[in-house]
Tab-separated table of C-alpha atoms in Angstrom:
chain	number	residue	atom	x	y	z
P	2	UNK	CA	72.497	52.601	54.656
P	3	UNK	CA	69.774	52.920	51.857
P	4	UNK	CA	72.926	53.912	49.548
P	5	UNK	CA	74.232	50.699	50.423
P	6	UNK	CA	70.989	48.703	50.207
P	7	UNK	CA	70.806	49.882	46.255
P	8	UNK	CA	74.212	49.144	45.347
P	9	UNK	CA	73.644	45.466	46.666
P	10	UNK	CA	70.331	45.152	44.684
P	11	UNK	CA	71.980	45.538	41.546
P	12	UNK	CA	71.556	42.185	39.865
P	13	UNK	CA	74.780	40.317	40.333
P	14	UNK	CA	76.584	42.490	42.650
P	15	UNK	CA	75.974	40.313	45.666
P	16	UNK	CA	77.649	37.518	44.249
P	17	UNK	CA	80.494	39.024	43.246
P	18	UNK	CA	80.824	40.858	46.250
P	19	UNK	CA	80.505	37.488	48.151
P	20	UNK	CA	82.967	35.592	45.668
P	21	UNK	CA	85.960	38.276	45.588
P	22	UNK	CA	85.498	38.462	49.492
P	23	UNK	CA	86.158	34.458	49.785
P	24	UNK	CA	88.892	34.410	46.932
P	25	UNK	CA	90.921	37.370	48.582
P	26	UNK	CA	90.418	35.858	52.161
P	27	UNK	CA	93.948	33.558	52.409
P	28	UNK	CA	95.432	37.024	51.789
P	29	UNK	CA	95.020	37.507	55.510
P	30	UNK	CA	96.104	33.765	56.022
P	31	UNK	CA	99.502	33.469	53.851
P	32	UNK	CA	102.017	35.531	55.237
P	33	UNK	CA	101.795	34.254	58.820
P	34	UNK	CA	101.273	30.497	57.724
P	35	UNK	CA	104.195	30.778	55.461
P	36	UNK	CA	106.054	31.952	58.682
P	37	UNK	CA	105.061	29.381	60.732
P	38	UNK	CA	105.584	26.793	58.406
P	39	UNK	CA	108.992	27.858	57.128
P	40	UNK	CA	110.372	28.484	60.541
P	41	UNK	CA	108.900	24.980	61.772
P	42	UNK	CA	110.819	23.414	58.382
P	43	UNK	CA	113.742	25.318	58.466
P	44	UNK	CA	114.160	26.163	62.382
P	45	UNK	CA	114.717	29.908	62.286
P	46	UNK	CA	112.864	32.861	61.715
P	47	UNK	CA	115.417	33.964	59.555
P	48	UNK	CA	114.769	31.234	56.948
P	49	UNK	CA	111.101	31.703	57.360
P	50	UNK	CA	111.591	35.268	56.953
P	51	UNK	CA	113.623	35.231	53.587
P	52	UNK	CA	110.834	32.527	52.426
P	53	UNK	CA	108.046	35.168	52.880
P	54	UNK	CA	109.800	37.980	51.703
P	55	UNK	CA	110.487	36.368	48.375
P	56	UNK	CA	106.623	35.936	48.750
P	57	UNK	CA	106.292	39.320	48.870
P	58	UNK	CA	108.312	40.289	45.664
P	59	UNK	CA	107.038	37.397	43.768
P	60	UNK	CA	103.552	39.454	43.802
P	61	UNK	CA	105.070	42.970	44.442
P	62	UNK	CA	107.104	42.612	40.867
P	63	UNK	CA	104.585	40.891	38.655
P	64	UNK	CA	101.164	41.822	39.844
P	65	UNK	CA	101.197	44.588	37.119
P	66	UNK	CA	102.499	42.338	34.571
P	67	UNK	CA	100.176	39.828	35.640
P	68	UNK	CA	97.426	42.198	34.966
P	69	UNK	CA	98.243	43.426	31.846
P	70	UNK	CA	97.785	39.511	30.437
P	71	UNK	CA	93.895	39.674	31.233
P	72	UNK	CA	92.956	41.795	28.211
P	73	UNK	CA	95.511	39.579	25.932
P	74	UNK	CA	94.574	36.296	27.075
P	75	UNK	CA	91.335	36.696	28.631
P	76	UNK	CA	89.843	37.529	32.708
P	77	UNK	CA	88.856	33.750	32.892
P	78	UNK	CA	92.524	32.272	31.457
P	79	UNK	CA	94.323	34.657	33.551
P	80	UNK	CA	92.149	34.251	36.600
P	81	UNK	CA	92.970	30.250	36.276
P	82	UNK	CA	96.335	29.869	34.992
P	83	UNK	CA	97.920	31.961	38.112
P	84	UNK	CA	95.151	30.087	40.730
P	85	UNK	CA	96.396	26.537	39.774
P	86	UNK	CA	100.350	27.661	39.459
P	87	UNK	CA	100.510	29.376	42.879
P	88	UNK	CA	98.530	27.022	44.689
P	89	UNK	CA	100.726	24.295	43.576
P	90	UNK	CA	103.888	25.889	44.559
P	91	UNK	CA	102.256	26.754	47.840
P	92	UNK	CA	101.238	22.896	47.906
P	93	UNK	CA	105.005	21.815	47.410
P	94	UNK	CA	106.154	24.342	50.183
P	95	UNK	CA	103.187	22.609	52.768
P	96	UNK	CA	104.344	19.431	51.873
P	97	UNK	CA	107.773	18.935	50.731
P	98	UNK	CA	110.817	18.994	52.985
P	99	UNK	CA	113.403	20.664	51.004
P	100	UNK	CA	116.043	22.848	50.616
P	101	UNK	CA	115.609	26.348	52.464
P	102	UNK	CA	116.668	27.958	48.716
P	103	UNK	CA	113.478	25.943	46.872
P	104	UNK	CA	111.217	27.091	49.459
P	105	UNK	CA	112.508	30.654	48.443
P	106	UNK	CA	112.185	30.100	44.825
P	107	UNK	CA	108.677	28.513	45.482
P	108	UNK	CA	107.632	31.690	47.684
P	109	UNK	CA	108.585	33.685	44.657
P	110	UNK	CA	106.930	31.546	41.950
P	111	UNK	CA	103.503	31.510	44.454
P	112	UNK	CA	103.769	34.989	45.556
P	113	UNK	CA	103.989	35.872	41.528
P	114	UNK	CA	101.374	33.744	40.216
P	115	UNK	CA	98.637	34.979	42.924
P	116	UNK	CA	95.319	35.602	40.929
P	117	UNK	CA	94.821	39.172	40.282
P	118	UNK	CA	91.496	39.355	42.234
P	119	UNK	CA	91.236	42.853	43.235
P	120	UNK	CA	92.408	44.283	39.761
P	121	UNK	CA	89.335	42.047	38.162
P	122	UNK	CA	87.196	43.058	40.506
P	123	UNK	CA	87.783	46.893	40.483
P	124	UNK	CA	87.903	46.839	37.265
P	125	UNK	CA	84.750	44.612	36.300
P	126	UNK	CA	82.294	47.191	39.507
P	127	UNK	CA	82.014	50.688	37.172
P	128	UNK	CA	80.765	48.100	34.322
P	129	UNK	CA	78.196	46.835	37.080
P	130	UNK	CA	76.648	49.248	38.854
P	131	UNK	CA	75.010	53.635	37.894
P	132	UNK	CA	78.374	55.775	38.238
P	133	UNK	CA	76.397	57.788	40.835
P	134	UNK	CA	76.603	54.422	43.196
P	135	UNK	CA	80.860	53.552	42.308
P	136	UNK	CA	82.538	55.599	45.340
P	137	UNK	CA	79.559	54.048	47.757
P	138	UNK	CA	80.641	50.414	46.219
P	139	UNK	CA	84.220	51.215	46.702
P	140	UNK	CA	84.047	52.480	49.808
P	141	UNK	CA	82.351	49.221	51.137
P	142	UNK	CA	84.746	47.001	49.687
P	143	UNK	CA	87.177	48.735	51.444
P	144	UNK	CA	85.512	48.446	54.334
P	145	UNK	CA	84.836	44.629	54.289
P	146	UNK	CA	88.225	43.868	53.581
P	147	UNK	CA	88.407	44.555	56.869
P	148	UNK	CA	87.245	40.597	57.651
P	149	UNK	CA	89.682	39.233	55.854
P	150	UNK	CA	92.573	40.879	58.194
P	151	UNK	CA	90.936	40.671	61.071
P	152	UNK	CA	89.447	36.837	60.738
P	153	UNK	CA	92.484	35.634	58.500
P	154	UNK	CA	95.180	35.780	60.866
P	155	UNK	CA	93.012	34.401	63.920
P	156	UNK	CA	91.421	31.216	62.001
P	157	UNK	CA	94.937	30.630	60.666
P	158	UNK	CA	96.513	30.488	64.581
P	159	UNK	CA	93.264	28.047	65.459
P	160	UNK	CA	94.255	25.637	62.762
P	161	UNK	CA	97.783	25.607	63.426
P	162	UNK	CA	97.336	24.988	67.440
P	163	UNK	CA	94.518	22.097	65.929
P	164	UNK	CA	96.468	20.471	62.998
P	165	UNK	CA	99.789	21.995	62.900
P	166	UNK	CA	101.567	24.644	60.459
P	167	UNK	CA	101.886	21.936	57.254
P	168	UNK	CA	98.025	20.822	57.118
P	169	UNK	CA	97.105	25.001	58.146
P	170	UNK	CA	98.850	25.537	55.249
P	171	UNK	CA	96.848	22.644	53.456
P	172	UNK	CA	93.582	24.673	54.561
P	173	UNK	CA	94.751	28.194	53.406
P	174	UNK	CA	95.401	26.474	49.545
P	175	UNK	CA	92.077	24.747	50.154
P	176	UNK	CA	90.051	28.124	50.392
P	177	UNK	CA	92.342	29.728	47.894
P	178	UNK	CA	91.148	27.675	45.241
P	179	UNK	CA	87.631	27.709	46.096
P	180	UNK	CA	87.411	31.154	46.317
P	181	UNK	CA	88.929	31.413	42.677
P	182	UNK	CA	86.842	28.491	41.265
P	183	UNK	CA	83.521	30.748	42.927
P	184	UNK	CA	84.825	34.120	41.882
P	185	UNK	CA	85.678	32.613	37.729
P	186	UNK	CA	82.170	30.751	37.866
P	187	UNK	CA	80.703	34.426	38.365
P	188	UNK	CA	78.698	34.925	35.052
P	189	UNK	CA	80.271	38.308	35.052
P	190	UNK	CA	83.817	38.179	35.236
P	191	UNK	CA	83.437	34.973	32.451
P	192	UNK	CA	81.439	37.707	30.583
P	193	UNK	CA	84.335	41.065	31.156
P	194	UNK	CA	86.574	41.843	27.802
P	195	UNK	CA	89.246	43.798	28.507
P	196	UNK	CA	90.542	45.546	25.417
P	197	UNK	CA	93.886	45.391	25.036
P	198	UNK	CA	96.012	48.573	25.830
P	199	UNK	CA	98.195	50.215	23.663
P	200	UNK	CA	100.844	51.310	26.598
P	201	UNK	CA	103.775	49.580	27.460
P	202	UNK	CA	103.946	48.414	30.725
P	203	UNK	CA	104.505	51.309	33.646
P	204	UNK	CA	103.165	54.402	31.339
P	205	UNK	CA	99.906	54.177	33.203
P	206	UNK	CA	102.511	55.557	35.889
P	207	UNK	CA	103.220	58.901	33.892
P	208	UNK	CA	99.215	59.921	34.315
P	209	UNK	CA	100.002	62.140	37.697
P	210	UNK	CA	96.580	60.675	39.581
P	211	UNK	CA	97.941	57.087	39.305
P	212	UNK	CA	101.674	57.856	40.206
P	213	UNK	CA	99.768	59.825	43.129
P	214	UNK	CA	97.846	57.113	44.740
P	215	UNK	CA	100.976	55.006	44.427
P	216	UNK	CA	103.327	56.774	46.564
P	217	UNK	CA	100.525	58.078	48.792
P	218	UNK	CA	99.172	54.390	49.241
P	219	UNK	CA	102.569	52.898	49.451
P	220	UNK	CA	103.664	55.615	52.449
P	221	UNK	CA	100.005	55.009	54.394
P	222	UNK	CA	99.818	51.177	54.191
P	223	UNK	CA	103.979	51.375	55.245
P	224	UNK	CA	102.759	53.701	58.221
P	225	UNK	CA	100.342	51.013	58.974
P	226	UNK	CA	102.344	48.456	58.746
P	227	UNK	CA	105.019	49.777	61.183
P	228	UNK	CA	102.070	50.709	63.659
P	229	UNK	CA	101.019	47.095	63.797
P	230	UNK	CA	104.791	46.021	64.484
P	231	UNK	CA	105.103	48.809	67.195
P	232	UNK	CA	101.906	47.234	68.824
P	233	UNK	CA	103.284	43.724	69.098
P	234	UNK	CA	106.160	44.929	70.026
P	235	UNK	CA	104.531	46.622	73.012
P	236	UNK	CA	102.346	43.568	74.102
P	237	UNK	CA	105.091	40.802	73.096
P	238	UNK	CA	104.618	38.524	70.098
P	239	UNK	CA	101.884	36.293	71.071
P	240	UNK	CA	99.767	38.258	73.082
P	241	UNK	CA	96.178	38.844	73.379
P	242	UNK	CA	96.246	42.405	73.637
P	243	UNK	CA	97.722	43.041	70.486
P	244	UNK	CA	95.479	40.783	68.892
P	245	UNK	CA	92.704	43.127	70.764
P	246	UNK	CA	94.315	46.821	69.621
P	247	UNK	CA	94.790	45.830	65.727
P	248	UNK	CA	90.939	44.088	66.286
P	249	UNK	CA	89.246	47.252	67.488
P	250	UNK	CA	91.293	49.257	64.364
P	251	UNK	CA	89.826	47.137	62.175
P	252	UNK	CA	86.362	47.763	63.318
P	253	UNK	CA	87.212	51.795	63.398
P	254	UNK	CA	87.909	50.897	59.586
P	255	UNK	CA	85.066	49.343	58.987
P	256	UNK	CA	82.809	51.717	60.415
P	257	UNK	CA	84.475	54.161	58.955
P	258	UNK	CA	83.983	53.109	55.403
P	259	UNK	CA	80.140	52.743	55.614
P	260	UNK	CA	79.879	55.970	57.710
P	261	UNK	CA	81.572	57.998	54.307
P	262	UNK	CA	80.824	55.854	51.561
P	263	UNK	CA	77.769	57.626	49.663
P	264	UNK	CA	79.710	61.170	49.787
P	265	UNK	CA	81.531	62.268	46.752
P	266	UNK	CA	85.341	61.972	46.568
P	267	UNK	CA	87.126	65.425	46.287
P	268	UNK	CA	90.734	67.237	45.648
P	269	UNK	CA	90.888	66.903	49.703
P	270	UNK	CA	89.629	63.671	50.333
P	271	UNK	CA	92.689	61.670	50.592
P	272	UNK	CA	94.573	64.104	52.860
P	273	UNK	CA	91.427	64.665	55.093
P	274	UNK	CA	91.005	61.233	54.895
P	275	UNK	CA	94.718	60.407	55.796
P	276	UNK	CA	94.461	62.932	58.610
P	277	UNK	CA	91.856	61.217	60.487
P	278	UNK	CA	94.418	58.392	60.618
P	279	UNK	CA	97.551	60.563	61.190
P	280	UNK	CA	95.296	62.556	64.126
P	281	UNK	CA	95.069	58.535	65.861
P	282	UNK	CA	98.366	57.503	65.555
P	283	UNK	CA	99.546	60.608	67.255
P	284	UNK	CA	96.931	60.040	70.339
P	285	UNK	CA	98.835	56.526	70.218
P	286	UNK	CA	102.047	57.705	71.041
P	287	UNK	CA	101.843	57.943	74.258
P	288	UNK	CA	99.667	54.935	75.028
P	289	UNK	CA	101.009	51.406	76.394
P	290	UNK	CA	98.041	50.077	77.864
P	291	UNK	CA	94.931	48.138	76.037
P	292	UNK	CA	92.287	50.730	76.627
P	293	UNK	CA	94.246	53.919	75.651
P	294	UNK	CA	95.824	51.959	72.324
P	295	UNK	CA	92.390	50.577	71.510
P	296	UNK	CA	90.828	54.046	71.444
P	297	UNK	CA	93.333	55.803	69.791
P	298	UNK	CA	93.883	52.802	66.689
P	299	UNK	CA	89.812	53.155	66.390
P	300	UNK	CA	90.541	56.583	65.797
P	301	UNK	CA	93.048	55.785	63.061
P	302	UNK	CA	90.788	53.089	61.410
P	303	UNK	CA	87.849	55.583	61.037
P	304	UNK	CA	89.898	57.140	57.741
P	305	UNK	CA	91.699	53.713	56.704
P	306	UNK	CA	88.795	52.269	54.652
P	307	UNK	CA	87.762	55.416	53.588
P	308	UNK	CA	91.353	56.106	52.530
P	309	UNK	CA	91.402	53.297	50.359
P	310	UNK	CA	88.401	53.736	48.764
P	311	UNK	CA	89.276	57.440	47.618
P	312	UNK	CA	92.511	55.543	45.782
P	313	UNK	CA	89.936	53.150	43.725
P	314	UNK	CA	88.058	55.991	42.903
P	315	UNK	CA	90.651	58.140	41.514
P	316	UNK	CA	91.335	54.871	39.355
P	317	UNK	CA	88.223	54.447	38.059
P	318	UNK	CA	87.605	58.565	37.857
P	319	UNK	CA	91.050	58.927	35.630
P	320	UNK	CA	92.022	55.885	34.009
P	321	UNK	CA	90.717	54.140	30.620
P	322	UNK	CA	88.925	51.084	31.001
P	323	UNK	CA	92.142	48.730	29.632
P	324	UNK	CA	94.818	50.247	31.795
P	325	UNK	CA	92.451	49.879	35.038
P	326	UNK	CA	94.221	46.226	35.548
P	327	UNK	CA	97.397	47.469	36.051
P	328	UNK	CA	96.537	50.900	37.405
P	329	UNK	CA	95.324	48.739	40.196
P	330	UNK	CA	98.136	46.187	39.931
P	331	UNK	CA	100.697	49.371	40.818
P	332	UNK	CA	99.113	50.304	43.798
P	333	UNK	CA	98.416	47.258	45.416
P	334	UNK	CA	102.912	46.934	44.163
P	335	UNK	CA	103.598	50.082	46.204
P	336	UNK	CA	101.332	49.228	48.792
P	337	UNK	CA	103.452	46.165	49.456
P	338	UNK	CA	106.455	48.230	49.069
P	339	UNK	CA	105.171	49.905	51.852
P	340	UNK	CA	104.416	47.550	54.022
P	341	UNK	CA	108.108	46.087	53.637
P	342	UNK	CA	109.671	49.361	54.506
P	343	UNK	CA	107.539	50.716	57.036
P	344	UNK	CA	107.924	46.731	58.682
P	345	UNK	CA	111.877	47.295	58.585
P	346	UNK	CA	112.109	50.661	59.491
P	347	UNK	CA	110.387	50.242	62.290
P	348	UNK	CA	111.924	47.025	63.456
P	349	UNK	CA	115.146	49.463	63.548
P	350	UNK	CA	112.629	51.801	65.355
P	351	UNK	CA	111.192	49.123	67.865
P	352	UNK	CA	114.960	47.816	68.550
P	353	UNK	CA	116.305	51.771	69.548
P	354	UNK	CA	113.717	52.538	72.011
P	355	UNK	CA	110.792	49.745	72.670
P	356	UNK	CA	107.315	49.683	70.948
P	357	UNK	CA	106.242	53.438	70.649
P	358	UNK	CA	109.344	53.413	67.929
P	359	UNK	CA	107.251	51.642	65.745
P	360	UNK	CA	104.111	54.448	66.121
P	361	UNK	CA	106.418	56.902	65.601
P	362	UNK	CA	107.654	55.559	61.816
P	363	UNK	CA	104.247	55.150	61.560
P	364	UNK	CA	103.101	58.293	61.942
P	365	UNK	CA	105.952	60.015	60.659
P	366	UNK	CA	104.879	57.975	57.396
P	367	UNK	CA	101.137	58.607	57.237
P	368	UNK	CA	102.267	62.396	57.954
P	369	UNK	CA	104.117	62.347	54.799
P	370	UNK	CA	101.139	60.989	52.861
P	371	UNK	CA	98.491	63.226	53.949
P	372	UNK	CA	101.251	65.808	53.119
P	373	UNK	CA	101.641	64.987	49.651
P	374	UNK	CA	98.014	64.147	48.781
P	375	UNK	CA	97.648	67.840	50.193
P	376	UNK	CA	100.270	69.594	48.161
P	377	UNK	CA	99.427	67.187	45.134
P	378	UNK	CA	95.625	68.231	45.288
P	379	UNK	CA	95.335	69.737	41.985
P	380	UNK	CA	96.273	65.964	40.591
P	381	UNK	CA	93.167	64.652	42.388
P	382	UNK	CA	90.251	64.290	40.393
P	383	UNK	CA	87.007	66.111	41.742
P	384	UNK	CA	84.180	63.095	41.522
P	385	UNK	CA	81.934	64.836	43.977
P	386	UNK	CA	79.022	64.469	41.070
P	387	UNK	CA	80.239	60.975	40.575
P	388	UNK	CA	82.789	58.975	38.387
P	389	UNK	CA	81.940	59.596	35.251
P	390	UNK	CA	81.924	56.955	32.191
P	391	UNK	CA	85.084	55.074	32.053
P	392	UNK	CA	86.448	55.442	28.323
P	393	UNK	CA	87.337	52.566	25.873
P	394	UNK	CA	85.094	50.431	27.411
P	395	UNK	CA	84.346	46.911	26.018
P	396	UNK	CA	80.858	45.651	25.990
P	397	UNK	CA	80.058	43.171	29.099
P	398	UNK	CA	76.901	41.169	29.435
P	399	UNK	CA	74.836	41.158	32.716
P	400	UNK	CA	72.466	37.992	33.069
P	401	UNK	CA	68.724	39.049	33.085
């Protein structure tokens, strides 16, 4: 804990911290009020569910290109621009009763425009804080993202049984654009220069670390993913007890990222890491009742945070300062990715032979990831003495 107590002295970092936490928070809100909305608007959970997954490739397919338009237009422009544009088409799906095909093509215009929070933010913390103190800071970012999936979904479900899906959705917009106008006001993202990159879009891919933390991420959040559908599957869509398992992984997660954070990231990390969670999911299997679930998901969510800090270290470890953007923008693409196959293969999964079909895919996904961070070692950076001194950096002023 005194690791963590000197990364949060650093002048500023609070506040950032703080800020990005509140702007990423209807992350954890979105998906399931855009469900509930469309399928109260439209009447089916089909039409709700093509409305969210055009969503979903709205920011899958342009949150690199997104990126890539801080260091030409500026952190602050960027940061803006994409707040006001999706939160307006998110304000014309909450309140207009349209076609089922414009609520798609607004899903895909908000789920594109979303503000590129967590590539500012991982980009803008090795320009904040001693290298030595980077895979601590990661590592608790990781783990208090944790709040936003574990709060988001249940304050969303409160404000829909208060005030209905439409007005939830009202809410959700509300904090969305607060959270942006706090995180832009921060003197230190108005202060980070990008320089631009001389790579076209996607070569960032062709440096092995990056296209390795890609696949791996995409393949562990996908195992995840199909884990958490195998779950309510088990309890029944609704239910407490689901709520409950997916809770107590989430505080596994958390704990797990503060109990690792100060030690160095190595080769290994990611598949030990991944291991921890593989090693859970497999106690799962066998599991239908609260107790035995709850355990063995804690187990699982002792290497999730941890897991995804090691992938924002081997960014900032391997990647020049202008390509960081959309280094980050890829993974959090394949991550999504992920999370839409490991959802659908599972369904097929959950439909064959009840909710263990979902663990299954899941683990059978988070096996393959651990396997190929394992084999792929060699194109892991070794940061055990820290991350060193990210190249082609631009100059960024702290406030004294």
């Amino acid at each position: 804990m005194r690791t963590y107590a000197e990364v949060l002295r650093v002048p500023g970092l609070a506040r950032i911290i703080f800020a990005q936490l509140i702007a990423r928070f209807p992350a954890g809100m979105l998906s399931l009020g855009i469900l509930m909305h469309m399928e109260h608007q439209h009447g089916s959970y089909t039409a709700a569910g093509l409305v969210l997954a055009a969503f979903s490739i709205g920011m899958a397919v342009a949150g690199p290109f997104v990126s890539r338009l801080m260091s030409r237009f500026g952190t602050t422009t960027v940061l803006l621009v994409t707040a006001l544009v999706s939160s307006a088409a998110l304000l014309a799906m909450a309140v207009l009763e349209v076609s089922l095909w414009a609520d798609v093509v607004a899903g895909v215009v908000a789920g594109a425009a979303m503000p590129p929070v967590v590539p500012t933010v991982r980009t803008l913390y090795p320009r904040m804080v001693p290298q030595r103190l980077l895979a601590p800071l990661f590592s608790f970012d990781a783990a208090l993202q944790e709040i936003i999936w574990v709060f988001g979904p249940v304050l969303l479900t409160l404000l829909v049984a208060a005030v209905g899906t439409g007005p939830a959705l009202l809410v959700t917009i509300g904090i969305q654009l607060a959270g942006a106008a706090l995180f832009i006001a921060s003197p230190q993202v108005r202060r980070l220069r990008i320089p631009p990159t001389t790579r076209k879009l996607g070569r960032v891919l062709r440096k092995p670390p990056v296209l390795l933390s890609v696949v791996v991420s995409a393949m562990f959040i996908g195992g995840f993913a199909a884990v958490e559908a195998g779950v309510v599957a088990t309890f029944g869509e609704g239910a407490l007890e689901a709520g409950v398992v997916l809770g107590v992984s989430a505080i596994g997660s958390l704990m797990g990222g503060f109990a690792v954070g100060s030690r160095g990231i190595t080769p290994w990390s990611v598949a030990i890491r991944l291991s921890i969670v593989l090693l859970g999911m497999l106690i799962a299997l066998p599991m239908t009742e609260v107790v035995g679930l709850s355990i063995a998901l804690f187990i699982a969510g002792l290497g999730t945070a941890p897991a995804l800090a090691a992938f924002s270290a081997i960014i900032a470890g391997t990647v020049k300062f202008a390509d960081t953007p959309e280094a980050y923008a890829w993974i959090g693409t394949g991550q999504l990715l992920g999370a839409a196959v490991g959802s659908a293969v599972a369904g097929v999964a959950i439909d064959a032979v009840g909710g263990v079909g979902g663990v299954w895919v899941g683990a059978v996904m988070v096996a393959i990831a651990a396997a190929v961070a394992a084999i792929f070692r060699r194109h892991q950076p070794d940061l055990r003495h820290g991350i060193g001194e990210p190249p082609d950096t631009a100059p960024v002023e702290l406030p004294r």
